[in-house]
PDB file of C-alpha atoms in Angstrom:
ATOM      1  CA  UNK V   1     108.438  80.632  76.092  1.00 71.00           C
ATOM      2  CA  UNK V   2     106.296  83.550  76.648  1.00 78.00           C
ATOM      3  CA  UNK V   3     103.185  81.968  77.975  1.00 80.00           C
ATOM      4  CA  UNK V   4     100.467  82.949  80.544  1.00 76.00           C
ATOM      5  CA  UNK V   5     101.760  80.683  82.952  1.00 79.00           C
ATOM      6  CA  UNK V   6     105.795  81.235  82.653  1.00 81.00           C
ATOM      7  CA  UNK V   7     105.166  85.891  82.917  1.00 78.00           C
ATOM      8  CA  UNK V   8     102.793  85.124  85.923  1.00 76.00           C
ATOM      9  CA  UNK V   9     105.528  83.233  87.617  1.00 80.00           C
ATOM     10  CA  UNK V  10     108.496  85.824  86.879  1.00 82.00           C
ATOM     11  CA  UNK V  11     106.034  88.377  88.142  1.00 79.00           C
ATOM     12  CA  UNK V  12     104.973  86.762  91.255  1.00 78.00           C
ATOM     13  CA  UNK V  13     109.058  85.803  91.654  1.00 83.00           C
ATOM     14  CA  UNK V  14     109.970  89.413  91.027  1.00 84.00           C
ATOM     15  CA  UNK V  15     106.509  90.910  93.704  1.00 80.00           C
ATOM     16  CA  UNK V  16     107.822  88.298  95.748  1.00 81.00           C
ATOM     17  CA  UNK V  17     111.569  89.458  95.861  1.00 87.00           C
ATOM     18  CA  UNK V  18     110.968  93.449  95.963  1.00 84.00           C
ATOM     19  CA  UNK V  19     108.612  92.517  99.268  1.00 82.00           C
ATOM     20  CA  UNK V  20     111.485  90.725 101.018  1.00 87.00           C
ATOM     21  CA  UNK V  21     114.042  93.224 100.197  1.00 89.00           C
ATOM     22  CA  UNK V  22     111.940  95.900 101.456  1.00 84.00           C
ATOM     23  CA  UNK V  23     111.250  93.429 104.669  1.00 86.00           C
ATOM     24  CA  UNK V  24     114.667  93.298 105.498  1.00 91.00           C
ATOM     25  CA  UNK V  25     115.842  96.899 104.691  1.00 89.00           C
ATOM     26  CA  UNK V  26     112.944  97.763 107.178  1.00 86.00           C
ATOM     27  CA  UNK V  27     114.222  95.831 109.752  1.00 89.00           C
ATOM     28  CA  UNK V  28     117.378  96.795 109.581  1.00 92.00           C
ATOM     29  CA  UNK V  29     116.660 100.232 109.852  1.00 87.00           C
ATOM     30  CA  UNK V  30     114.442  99.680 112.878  1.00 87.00           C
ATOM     31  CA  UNK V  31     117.500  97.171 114.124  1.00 92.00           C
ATOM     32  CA  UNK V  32     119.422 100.498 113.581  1.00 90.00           C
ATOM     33  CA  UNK V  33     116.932 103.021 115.255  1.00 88.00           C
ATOM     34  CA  UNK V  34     117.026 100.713 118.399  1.00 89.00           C
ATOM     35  CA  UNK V  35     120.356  99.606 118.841  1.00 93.00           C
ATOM     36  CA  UNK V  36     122.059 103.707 118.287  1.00 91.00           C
ATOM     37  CA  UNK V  37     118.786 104.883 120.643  1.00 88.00           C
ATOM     38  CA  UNK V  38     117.587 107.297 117.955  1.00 86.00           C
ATOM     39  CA  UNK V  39     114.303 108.967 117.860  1.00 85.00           C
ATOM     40  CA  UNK V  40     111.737 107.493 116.060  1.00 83.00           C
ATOM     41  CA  UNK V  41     110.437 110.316 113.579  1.00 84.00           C
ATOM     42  CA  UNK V  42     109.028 107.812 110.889  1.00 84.00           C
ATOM     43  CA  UNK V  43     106.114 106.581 111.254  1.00 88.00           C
ATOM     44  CA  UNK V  44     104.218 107.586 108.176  1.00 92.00           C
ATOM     45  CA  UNK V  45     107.031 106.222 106.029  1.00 89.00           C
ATOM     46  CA  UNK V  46     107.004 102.483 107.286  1.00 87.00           C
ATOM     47  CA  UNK V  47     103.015 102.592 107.477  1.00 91.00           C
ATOM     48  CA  UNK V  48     102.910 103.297 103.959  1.00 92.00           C
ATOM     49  CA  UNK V  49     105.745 100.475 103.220  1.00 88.00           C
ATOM     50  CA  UNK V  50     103.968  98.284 105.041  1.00 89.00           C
ATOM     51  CA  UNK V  51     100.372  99.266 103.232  1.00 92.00           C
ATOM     52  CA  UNK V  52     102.557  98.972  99.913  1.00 90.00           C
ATOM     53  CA  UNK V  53     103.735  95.640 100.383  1.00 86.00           C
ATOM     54  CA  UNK V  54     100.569  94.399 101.729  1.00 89.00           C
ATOM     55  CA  UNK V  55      98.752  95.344  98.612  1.00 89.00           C
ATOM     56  CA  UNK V  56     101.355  93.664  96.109  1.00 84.00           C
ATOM     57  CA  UNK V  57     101.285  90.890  98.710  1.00 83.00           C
ATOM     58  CA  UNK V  58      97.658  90.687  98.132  1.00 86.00           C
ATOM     59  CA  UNK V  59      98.130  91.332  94.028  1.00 83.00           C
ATOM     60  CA  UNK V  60     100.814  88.451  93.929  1.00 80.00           C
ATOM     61  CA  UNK V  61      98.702  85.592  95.506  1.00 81.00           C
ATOM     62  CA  UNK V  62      96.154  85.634  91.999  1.00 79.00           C
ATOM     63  CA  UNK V  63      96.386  83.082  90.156  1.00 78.00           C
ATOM     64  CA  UNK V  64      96.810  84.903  86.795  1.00 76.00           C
ATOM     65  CA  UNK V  65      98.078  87.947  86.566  1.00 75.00           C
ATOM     66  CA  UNK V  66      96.827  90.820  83.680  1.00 80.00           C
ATOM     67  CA  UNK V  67      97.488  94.243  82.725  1.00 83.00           C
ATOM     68  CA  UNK V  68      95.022  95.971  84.860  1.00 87.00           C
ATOM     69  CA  UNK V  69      96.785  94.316  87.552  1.00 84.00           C
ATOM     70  CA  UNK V  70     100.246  95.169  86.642  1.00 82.00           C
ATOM     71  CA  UNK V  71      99.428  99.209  86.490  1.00 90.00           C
ATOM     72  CA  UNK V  72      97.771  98.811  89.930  1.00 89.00           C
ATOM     73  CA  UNK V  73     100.779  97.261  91.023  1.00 86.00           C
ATOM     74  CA  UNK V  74     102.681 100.133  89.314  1.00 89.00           C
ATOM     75  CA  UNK V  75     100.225 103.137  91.199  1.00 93.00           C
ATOM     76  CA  UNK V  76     100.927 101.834  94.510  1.00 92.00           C
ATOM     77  CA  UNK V  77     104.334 103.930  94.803  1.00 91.00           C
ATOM     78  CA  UNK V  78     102.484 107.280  93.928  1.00 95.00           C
ATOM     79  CA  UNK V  79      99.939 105.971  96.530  1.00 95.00           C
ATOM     80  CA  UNK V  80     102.418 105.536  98.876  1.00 94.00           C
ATOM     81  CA  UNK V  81     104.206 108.778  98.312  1.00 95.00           C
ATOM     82  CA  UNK V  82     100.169 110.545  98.876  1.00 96.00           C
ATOM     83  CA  UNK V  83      99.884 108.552 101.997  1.00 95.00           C
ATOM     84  CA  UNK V  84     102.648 109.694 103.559  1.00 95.00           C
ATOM     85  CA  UNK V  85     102.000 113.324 102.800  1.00 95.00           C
ATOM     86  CA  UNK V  86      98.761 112.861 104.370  1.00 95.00           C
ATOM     87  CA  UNK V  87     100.003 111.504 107.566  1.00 94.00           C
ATOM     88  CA  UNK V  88     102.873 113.717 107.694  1.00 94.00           C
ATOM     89  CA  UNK V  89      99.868 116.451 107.344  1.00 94.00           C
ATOM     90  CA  UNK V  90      98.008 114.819 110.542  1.00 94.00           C
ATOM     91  CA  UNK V  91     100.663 115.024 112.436  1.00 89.00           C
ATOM     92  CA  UNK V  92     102.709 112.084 111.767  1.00 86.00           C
ATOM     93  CA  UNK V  93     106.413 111.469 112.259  1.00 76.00           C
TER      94      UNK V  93
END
């Protein structure tokens, strides 16, 4: 059935999933940087992963989700790719 209530759930199920792989991917990586003693030269990157998947985070916990929502959700990668140009512009690793 396509109802309100049954696309809400798949998205919050498929926010919920993409946030947890990115969790552990980042944690691997920085499991990876530590562990082989390699210079840490990405800091703007994981700040805007982190920002990222605290906005869907935040996007995810409504109770209904719309359209509007779903292209907000769907701007936060450009977003992400603008702040990390800007912090890579400040100085950033």
């Amino acid at each position: 059935k396509k109802t309100s209530k049954s696309i809400t759930i798949s998205l919050s199920a498929l926010e919920g999933a993409g946030s947890m792989n990115n969790t552990f991917t980042l944690g691997v990586f920085m499991a990876l940087i530590y562990t082989q003693g390699l210079a840490w030269q990405f800091t703007a990157e994981t700040v805007a992963i982190l920002a990222a998947e605290l906005c869907v985070g935040l996007i995810a916990m409504r109770r209904v989700q719309t359209m509007g929502m779903a292209f907000l959700v769907l701007s936060i990668y450009p977003l992400s790719l603008l702040l990390v140009s800007v912090m890579e512009a400040y100085g950033f690793d």
